Coordinates of C-alpha atoms in Angstrom, one line a residue:
X21 CA 0.0 0.3 -0.1
X22 CA 1.7 3.2 -1.0
X23 CA 0.4 6.0 1.0
X24 CA 1.8 9.7 0.5
X25 CA 3.1 10.6 3.5
X26 CA 0.7 13.6 5.5
X27 CA 2.9 16.6 6.8
X28 CA 1.0 19.2 8.8
X29 CA 2.7 22.5 8.5
X30 CA 2.6 24.9 11.7
X31 CA 3.2 28.5 10.2
X32 CA 1.3 31.8 10.7
X33 CA 2.7 34.0 8.0
X34 CA 0.8 33.3 5.0
X35 CA 3.3 33.5 2.4
X36 CA 5.8 31.4 4.0
X37 CA 2.7 28.9 4.3
X38 CA 1.9 29.1 0.8
X39 CA 6.0 28.6 -0.2
X40 CA 6.2 25.5 2.1
X41 CA 2.5 24.0 0.5
X42 CA 3.8 24.8 -2.9
X43 CA 7.2 22.8 -2.1
X44 CA 5.6 19.9 -0.4
X45 CA 2.8 19.1 -3.1
X46 CA 5.7 19.2 -5.8
X47 CA 7.4 16.7 -3.5
X48 CA 4.7 14.4 -3.5
X49 CA 3.2 15.1 0.3
X50 CA -0.3 15.5 1.4
X51 CA -0.5 18.6 3.2
X52 CA -2.4 20.2 6.1
X53 CA -1.9 23.5 7.7
X54 CA -2.5 25.4 10.9
X55 CA -1.3 29.0 11.7
X56 CA -1.8 29.1 15.2
X57 CA -1.1 26.7 18.5
X58 CA -4.9 25.6 19.3
X59 CA -5.5 25.0 15.6
X60 CA -2.2 22.8 15.6
X61 CA -3.0 20.6 18.7
X62 CA -6.5 20.1 17.0
X63 CA -5.1 18.8 13.7
X64 CA -2.2 16.7 15.1
X65 CA -5.0 15.1 17.4
X66 CA -7.6 14.7 14.3
X67 CA -5.3 13.4 11.7
X68 CA -2.1 12.1 13.4
X69 CA 0.2 13.4 10.1
X70 CA 3.6 11.7 9.7
X71 CA 5.7 14.9 10.0
X72 CA 5.2 18.4 11.2
X73 CA 7.0 21.1 10.0
X74 CA 6.7 23.8 12.9
X75 CA 7.6 27.5 13.1
X76 CA 8.5 28.9 16.5
X77 CA 7.0 32.2 16.3
X78 CA 3.7 31.4 16.6
X79 CA 0.6 34.4 17.6
X80 CA -0.8 32.2 20.7
X81 CA 2.1 30.1 21.9
X82 CA 5.5 30.0 21.6
X83 CA 6.8 27.0 19.3
X84 CA 9.1 25.3 21.8
X85 CA 6.2 24.9 24.2
X86 CA 3.8 23.4 21.6
X87 CA 6.8 21.3 20.7
X88 CA 7.0 20.0 24.5
X89 CA 3.1 19.5 24.7
X90 CA 3.3 17.6 21.6
X91 CA 6.3 15.4 22.9
X92 CA 4.1 14.7 26.0
X93 CA 2.0 12.2 23.7
X94 CA 2.9 11.6 20.2
X95 CA 6.4 10.6 18.6
X96 CA 5.2 12.4 15.3
X97 CA 8.7 13.6 13.5
X98 CA 9.0 17.3 14.1
X99 CA 11.1 19.7 11.9
X100 CA 11.7 23.3 13.0
X101 CA 11.6 25.7 10.4
X102 CA 12.3 29.3 12.1
X103 CA 14.0 32.4 11.4
X104 CA 15.5 32.0 14.7
X105 CA 19.1 31.1 14.0
X106 CA 20.8 31.0 17.0
X107 CA 22.7 28.2 18.4
X108 CA 20.8 28.4 21.9
X109 CA 17.5 28.4 19.9
X110 CA 18.5 25.6 17.7
X111 CA 19.8 23.3 20.8
X112 CA 16.6 24.4 23.0
X113 CA 14.6 23.1 20.3
X114 CA 16.5 20.0 19.5
X115 CA 16.7 19.4 23.3
X116 CA 12.9 19.6 23.4
X117 CA 12.2 17.0 21.1
X118 CA 12.8 18.2 17.5
X119 CA 14.1 15.9 15.1
X120 CA 15.6 18.5 12.9
X121 CA 16.3 22.6 12.7
X122 CA 16.4 24.3 9.3
X123 CA 16.6 28.1 9.1
X124 CA 14.9 30.5 6.9
X125 CA 15.1 31.3 4.3
X126 CA 15.5 27.6 3.2
X127 CA 16.0 26.4 0.0
X128 CA 13.1 23.7 -0.9
X129 CA 16.1 21.0 -1.9
X130 CA 17.5 21.1 1.5
X131 CA 14.2 21.0 3.2
X132 CA 12.8 17.9 1.3
X133 CA 16.1 16.3 1.9
X134 CA 16.1 17.1 5.5
X135 CA 12.5 15.6 5.3
X136 CA 13.3 12.5 3.5
X137 CA 16.5 11.8 6.1
X138 CA 14.3 12.1 9.1
X139 CA 11.3 9.8 7.7
X140 CA 13.7 7.5 6.9
X141 CA 15.5 7.3 10.7
X142 CA 11.8 7.0 11.8
X143 CA 11.1 4.4 9.7
X144 CA 14.4 2.5 10.5
X145 CA 13.9 2.6 14.1
X146 CA 11.5 -0.7 13.9
X147 CA 13.5 -3.6 14.3
X148 CA 13.2 -5.9 11.2
X149 CA 11.2 -8.6 12.6
X150 CA 8.9 -5.4 14.0
X151 CA 5.9 -7.6 12.9
X152 CA 2.4 -8.4 15.0
X153 CA 0.8 -11.5 13.1
X154 CA -2.0 -13.8 14.4
X155 CA -4.2 -15.7 12.2
X156 CA -4.5 -14.4 8.7
X157 CA -4.1 -10.8 10.2
X158 CA -0.6 -9.0 10.0
X159 CA 0.9 -5.5 10.9
X160 CA 4.4 -4.8 9.6
X161 CA 5.2 -1.8 11.8
X162 CA 8.3 -0.8 10.0
X163 CA 6.1 -0.7 6.5
X164 CA 2.9 0.9 8.2
X165 CA 1.0 -2.0 6.4
X166 CA -1.9 -3.8 7.7
X167 CA -3.2 -7.3 5.7
X168 CA -5.5 -9.6 6.0
X169 CA -5.1 -13.0 4.0
X170 CA -2.3 -11.6 2.2
X171 CA -4.7 -8.8 0.8
X172 CA -3.7 -5.3 1.6
X173 CA -6.3 -3.4 4.0
X174 CA -6.9 0.4 3.5
X175 CA -7.0 2.2 6.9
X176 CA -7.2 6.1 7.7
X177 CA -4.4 7.5 9.5
X178 CA -6.5 7.4 12.8
X179 CA -7.5 4.0 12.2
X180 CA -4.0 2.9 11.8
X181 CA -2.8 4.6 14.8
X182 CA -5.8 2.8 16.8
X183 CA -4.5 -0.5 15.7
X184 CA -0.8 -0.2 16.0
X185 CA -1.2 1.0 19.5
X186 CA -3.5 -1.9 20.4
X187 CA -1.1 -4.7 18.7
X188 CA 2.0 -3.3 20.2
X189 CA 0.8 -4.6 23.5
X190 CA -1.3 -7.9 22.4
X191 CA -3.4 -9.5 25.0
X192 CA -3.4 -6.1 27.3
X193 CA -6.7 -4.6 28.1
X194 CA -6.5 -0.8 27.1
X195 CA -8.7 1.4 28.3
X196 CA -11.3 3.7 26.3
X197 CA -9.4 6.8 27.5
X198 CA -6.0 5.3 27.1
X199 CA -7.0 4.8 23.6
X200 CA -8.4 8.1 23.0
X201 CA -5.4 10.4 24.8
X202 CA -3.0 8.4 23.0
X203 CA -4.6 8.5 19.7
X204 CA -6.2 11.9 19.7
X205 CA -4.3 13.7 22.2
X206 CA -4.9 15.0 25.9
X207 CA -7.4 17.6 24.7
X208 CA -10.0 14.7 23.3
X209 CA -12.7 14.4 25.6
X210 CA -11.5 10.8 27.0
X211 CA -15.1 10.1 28.7
X212 CA -16.8 10.3 25.3
X213 CA -15.8 7.4 23.8
X214 CA -18.3 7.5 20.6
X215 CA -15.5 8.5 18.1
X216 CA -13.4 5.9 19.0
X217 CA -16.4 3.2 18.8
X218 CA -17.0 4.6 15.7
X219 CA -13.6 3.9 14.3
X220 CA -13.4 0.7 15.8
X221 CA -16.8 -0.3 13.7
X222 CA -15.0 0.8 10.7
X223 CA -11.5 -0.9 11.3
X224 CA -13.6 -4.4 12.2
X225 CA -15.5 -4.1 8.9
X226 CA -12.5 -4.2 7.5
X227 CA -10.2 -6.6 8.9
X228 CA -12.7 -9.0 10.6
X229 CA -14.4 -11.8 8.7
X230 CA -17.7 -11.3 11.3
X231 CA -17.4 -7.6 12.5
X232 CA -20.2 -8.9 15.2
X233 CA -17.8 -11.5 16.1
X234 CA -14.0 -10.4 16.2
X235 CA -11.3 -12.6 16.4
X236 CA -8.6 -9.8 16.1
X237 CA -9.5 -6.8 18.4
X238 CA -11.6 -8.3 21.4
X239 CA -14.0 -6.1 23.4
X240 CA -13.8 -5.9 27.4
X241 CA -17.2 -4.4 28.0
X242 CA -17.5 -1.2 29.7
X243 CA -13.7 -1.2 30.1
X244 CA -11.8 -1.0 26.4
X245 CA -10.1 -3.3 24.1
X246 CA -7.4 -5.8 23.6
X247 CA -5.3 -7.3 20.6
X248 CA -5.4 -11.4 20.3
X249 CA -2.0 -12.6 21.3
X250 CA 0.1 -14.3 19.0
X251 CA -0.1 -18.0 18.7

């Protein structure tokens, strides 16, 4: 399954945002954008992008503070793209979880090369046998691919995050609130699991032979979900 990586651009200057969007579209990426911290948090929670390009000078929050918040609940790769060029600024961003730092003005080839390098590092952090498999169901974490009986299953970004989270801990019950906070972030309403149930229903329709009698993702009524253990 060849899915274009999704990149969230967090940038408040309209001209630079347009430049970044143009560069990324030409580079083959799917693009989302946010112009302040509030919209950025919502976009990361809702869409779970494969990468974030983060400007530090946002109107409602300092970019480093936003970076810290993101790092508290997601491992999404973050490249800081900022006019702040001092060594102190770069060290501060990198020490707080940035994967790379590029200073404005930048060249399009350099930005795309940095992005490819970060995505490669992120993918290679998985071990070669980083696979979950039970029955005909298989997840290759390094490739972010899901198959049933050898046939590729198309999951949305959020659906994949749910499946990956549960499959990383097979046999362990993950509560509804745990899954919601780890997939949608700490700003989601962890007490309202309707969106999780809707996504789980869609996932089961795609991976289970009988969605009403699932054999891969099991429900612990009133508590949460657990993935069947490997056999």
